[in-house]
Amino acid sequence: MKFSEGRMGRVFVLRLEDGDRLPECIEAFAAEKGVAQAFCALVGGVGSGRIVVGPQDGAAMPPVPMLTELVGAHEAAAVGTLFPDEAGRPKLHMHATFGRGETVKTGCIRPGIDIWTIGEFVIIELLGLGLTRKRDAATGFELLAPK
């Protein structure tokens, strides 16, 4: 385990609207407001998109992602973090659970999801952590590392 200690900064509450696309709209908002590091949460509806639902083979490196489509309006709850990549751009890493009828799907939103009607998104800025996302050669993932 590695860790970094910081403190909370500003808090933003966003009302996302029909068709807003994640992660792009959150990363753009963070860049505009100068939010480099944050804890994020989402509740609301998602109408479409693709999510990563695991690696095809958990032992293979780098992993090949399994993707699934979200078709039709789903209820959504998600948590994630926002940290800069090696170029300094905000990158959202968020996992969500989506429900429609009796079907539930859980995965990473990185490929992109579109808000259906309304989404409430909370950004809690984190200060003093000194972390960035750096590409790991073995996994291909952008992992948190000290700057």
Short mmCIF file of C-alpha atoms in Angstrom, two decimals:
data_model
loop_
_atom_site.label_atom_id
_atom_site.label_comp_id
_atom_site.label_asym_id
_atom_site.label_seq_id
_atom_site.Cartn_x
_atom_site.Cartn_y
_atom_site.Cartn_z
CA MET A 1 0.00 0.00 0.00
CA LYS A 2 1.13 3.53 -0.79
CA PHE A 3 -0.64 6.63 0.47
CA SER A 4 -0.70 10.40 0.41
CA GLU A 5 -2.37 12.67 2.96
CA GLY A 6 -4.20 15.83 1.97
CA ARG A 7 -7.19 17.98 2.80
CA MET A 8 -10.52 19.01 1.27
CA GLY A 9 -10.85 22.12 -0.85
CA ARG A 10 -13.85 23.43 -2.77
CA VAL A 11 -17.05 21.45 -3.25
CA PHE A 12 -19.03 21.59 -6.49
CA VAL A 13 -22.50 20.16 -7.09
CA LEU A 14 -23.41 19.85 -10.76
CA ARG A 15 -26.82 19.19 -12.25
CA LEU A 16 -26.03 17.25 -15.39
CA GLU A 17 -28.62 17.33 -18.13
CA ASP A 18 -29.96 15.00 -20.78
CA GLY A 19 -27.20 14.04 -23.20
CA ASP A 20 -24.25 15.27 -21.10
CA ARG A 21 -21.42 12.79 -21.69
CA LEU A 22 -19.15 11.41 -19.00
CA PRO A 23 -16.24 11.43 -18.48
CA GLU A 24 -15.73 14.26 -20.99
CA CYS A 25 -18.04 16.88 -19.42
CA ILE A 26 -16.56 16.36 -15.93
CA GLU A 27 -12.96 16.51 -17.18
CA ALA A 28 -13.75 19.73 -19.09
CA PHE A 29 -15.44 21.26 -16.02
CA ALA A 30 -12.47 20.33 -13.82
CA ALA A 31 -10.02 21.89 -16.27
CA GLU A 32 -12.12 25.08 -16.49
CA LYS A 33 -12.35 25.41 -12.69
CA GLY A 34 -8.75 24.37 -12.01
CA VAL A 35 -9.68 21.22 -10.09
CA ALA A 36 -6.67 18.91 -10.34
CA GLN A 37 -7.58 16.24 -7.77
CA ALA A 38 -11.00 15.25 -6.44
CA PHE A 39 -13.36 12.63 -5.06
CA CYS A 40 -16.49 12.34 -7.22
CA ALA A 41 -19.96 10.83 -6.89
CA LEU A 42 -22.93 10.52 -9.25
CA VAL A 43 -26.60 9.63 -8.81
CA GLY A 44 -29.18 9.85 -11.56
CA GLY A 45 -30.07 8.39 -14.90
CA VAL A 46 -27.96 7.11 -17.79
CA GLY A 47 -29.48 6.56 -21.22
CA SER A 48 -26.70 4.95 -23.21
CA GLY A 49 -23.01 4.25 -23.36
CA ARG A 50 -20.36 1.59 -22.93
CA ILE A 51 -18.65 0.38 -19.78
CA VAL A 52 -15.70 -1.88 -18.99
CA VAL A 53 -16.96 -4.96 -17.14
CA GLY A 54 -13.67 -6.72 -16.52
CA PRO A 55 -10.67 -8.16 -18.29
CA GLN A 56 -11.19 -11.05 -20.69
CA ASP A 57 -8.45 -12.94 -18.83
CA GLY A 58 -7.42 -11.74 -15.37
CA ALA A 59 -3.97 -13.33 -15.72
CA ALA A 60 -3.07 -11.72 -19.09
CA MET A 61 -0.98 -8.55 -19.06
CA PRO A 62 -1.75 -6.09 -20.36
CA PRO A 63 -5.41 -6.97 -19.82
CA VAL A 64 -7.86 -6.93 -22.70
CA PRO A 65 -11.02 -5.13 -21.52
CA MET A 66 -14.50 -6.61 -21.81
CA LEU A 67 -17.04 -3.98 -22.87
CA THR A 68 -20.81 -3.98 -22.61
CA GLU A 69 -23.43 -1.59 -23.98
CA LEU A 70 -26.01 0.25 -21.92
CA VAL A 71 -29.24 0.34 -23.93
CA GLY A 72 -32.24 2.23 -22.58
CA ALA A 73 -32.58 4.39 -19.49
CA HIS A 74 -30.86 3.04 -16.37
CA GLU A 75 -30.70 4.19 -12.76
CA ALA A 76 -27.08 4.93 -11.82
CA ALA A 77 -24.92 5.34 -8.73
CA ALA A 78 -21.17 5.88 -9.03
CA VAL A 79 -18.02 6.91 -7.20
CA GLY A 80 -14.63 7.84 -8.55
CA THR A 81 -11.53 9.97 -8.40
CA LEU A 82 -10.13 12.72 -10.57
CA PHE A 83 -6.36 13.16 -10.93
CA PRO A 84 -4.18 14.65 -13.67
CA ASP A 85 -2.53 12.45 -16.27
CA GLU A 86 1.14 12.85 -17.16
CA ALA A 87 0.27 15.80 -19.44
CA GLY A 88 -1.59 17.52 -16.58
CA ARG A 89 -5.10 16.91 -17.97
CA PRO A 90 -7.82 15.89 -15.46
CA LYS A 91 -8.76 12.21 -15.83
CA LEU A 92 -11.85 10.74 -14.17
CA HIS A 93 -11.69 7.13 -12.96
CA MET A 94 -15.23 6.17 -12.01
CA HIS A 95 -17.03 2.89 -11.44
CA ALA A 96 -20.81 2.74 -11.51
CA THR A 97 -23.72 0.40 -10.99
CA PHE A 98 -26.58 0.64 -13.47
CA GLY A 99 -30.04 -0.85 -12.98
CA ARG A 100 -32.90 -1.39 -15.42
CA GLY A 101 -35.77 -3.60 -14.38
CA GLU A 102 -34.28 -6.71 -12.78
CA THR A 103 -30.95 -6.31 -14.60
CA VAL A 104 -27.90 -4.73 -12.95
CA LYS A 105 -24.54 -3.96 -14.57
CA THR A 106 -21.41 -2.62 -12.88
CA GLY A 107 -18.28 -1.30 -14.52
CA CYS A 108 -15.88 1.51 -15.36
CA ILE A 109 -17.38 4.42 -17.31
CA ARG A 110 -14.13 5.33 -19.16
CA PRO A 111 -15.49 4.40 -22.63
CA GLY A 112 -18.32 6.93 -22.10
CA ILE A 113 -21.89 7.19 -20.84
CA ASP A 114 -24.66 9.68 -21.62
CA ILE A 115 -26.92 11.18 -18.95
CA TRP A 116 -30.64 10.47 -19.29
CA THR A 117 -32.81 13.37 -18.06
CA ILE A 118 -30.85 14.22 -14.89
CA GLY A 119 -27.62 13.44 -13.11
CA GLU A 120 -26.44 14.90 -9.82
CA PHE A 121 -22.64 14.99 -9.66
CA VAL A 122 -20.60 16.01 -6.61
CA ILE A 123 -16.93 17.00 -6.85
CA ILE A 124 -14.97 17.32 -3.60
CA GLU A 125 -11.61 18.89 -4.38
CA LEU A 126 -8.59 17.25 -2.74
CA LEU A 127 -5.56 19.40 -1.94
CA GLY A 128 -1.97 18.67 -1.03
CA LEU A 129 -1.83 15.08 -2.27
CA GLY A 130 0.81 15.50 -4.97
CA LEU A 131 -0.50 12.58 -7.06
CA THR A 132 -0.74 12.08 -10.81
CA ARG A 133 -1.83 9.22 -13.09
CA LYS A 134 1.21 7.56 -14.69
CA ARG A 135 1.01 4.82 -17.29
CA ASP A 136 2.13 1.46 -15.93
CA ALA A 137 4.07 -0.53 -18.54
CA ALA A 138 2.88 -3.96 -17.32
CA THR A 139 -0.87 -3.25 -17.14
CA GLY A 140 -1.28 -0.28 -19.47
CA PHE A 141 -3.34 1.39 -16.71
CA GLU A 142 -2.80 4.96 -15.57
CA LEU A 143 -1.98 4.35 -11.89
CA LEU A 144 -1.75 6.94 -9.11
CA ALA A 145 1.82 7.90 -8.29
CA PRO A 146 3.60 10.76 -6.50
CA LYS A 147 4.53 13.63 -8.85
#
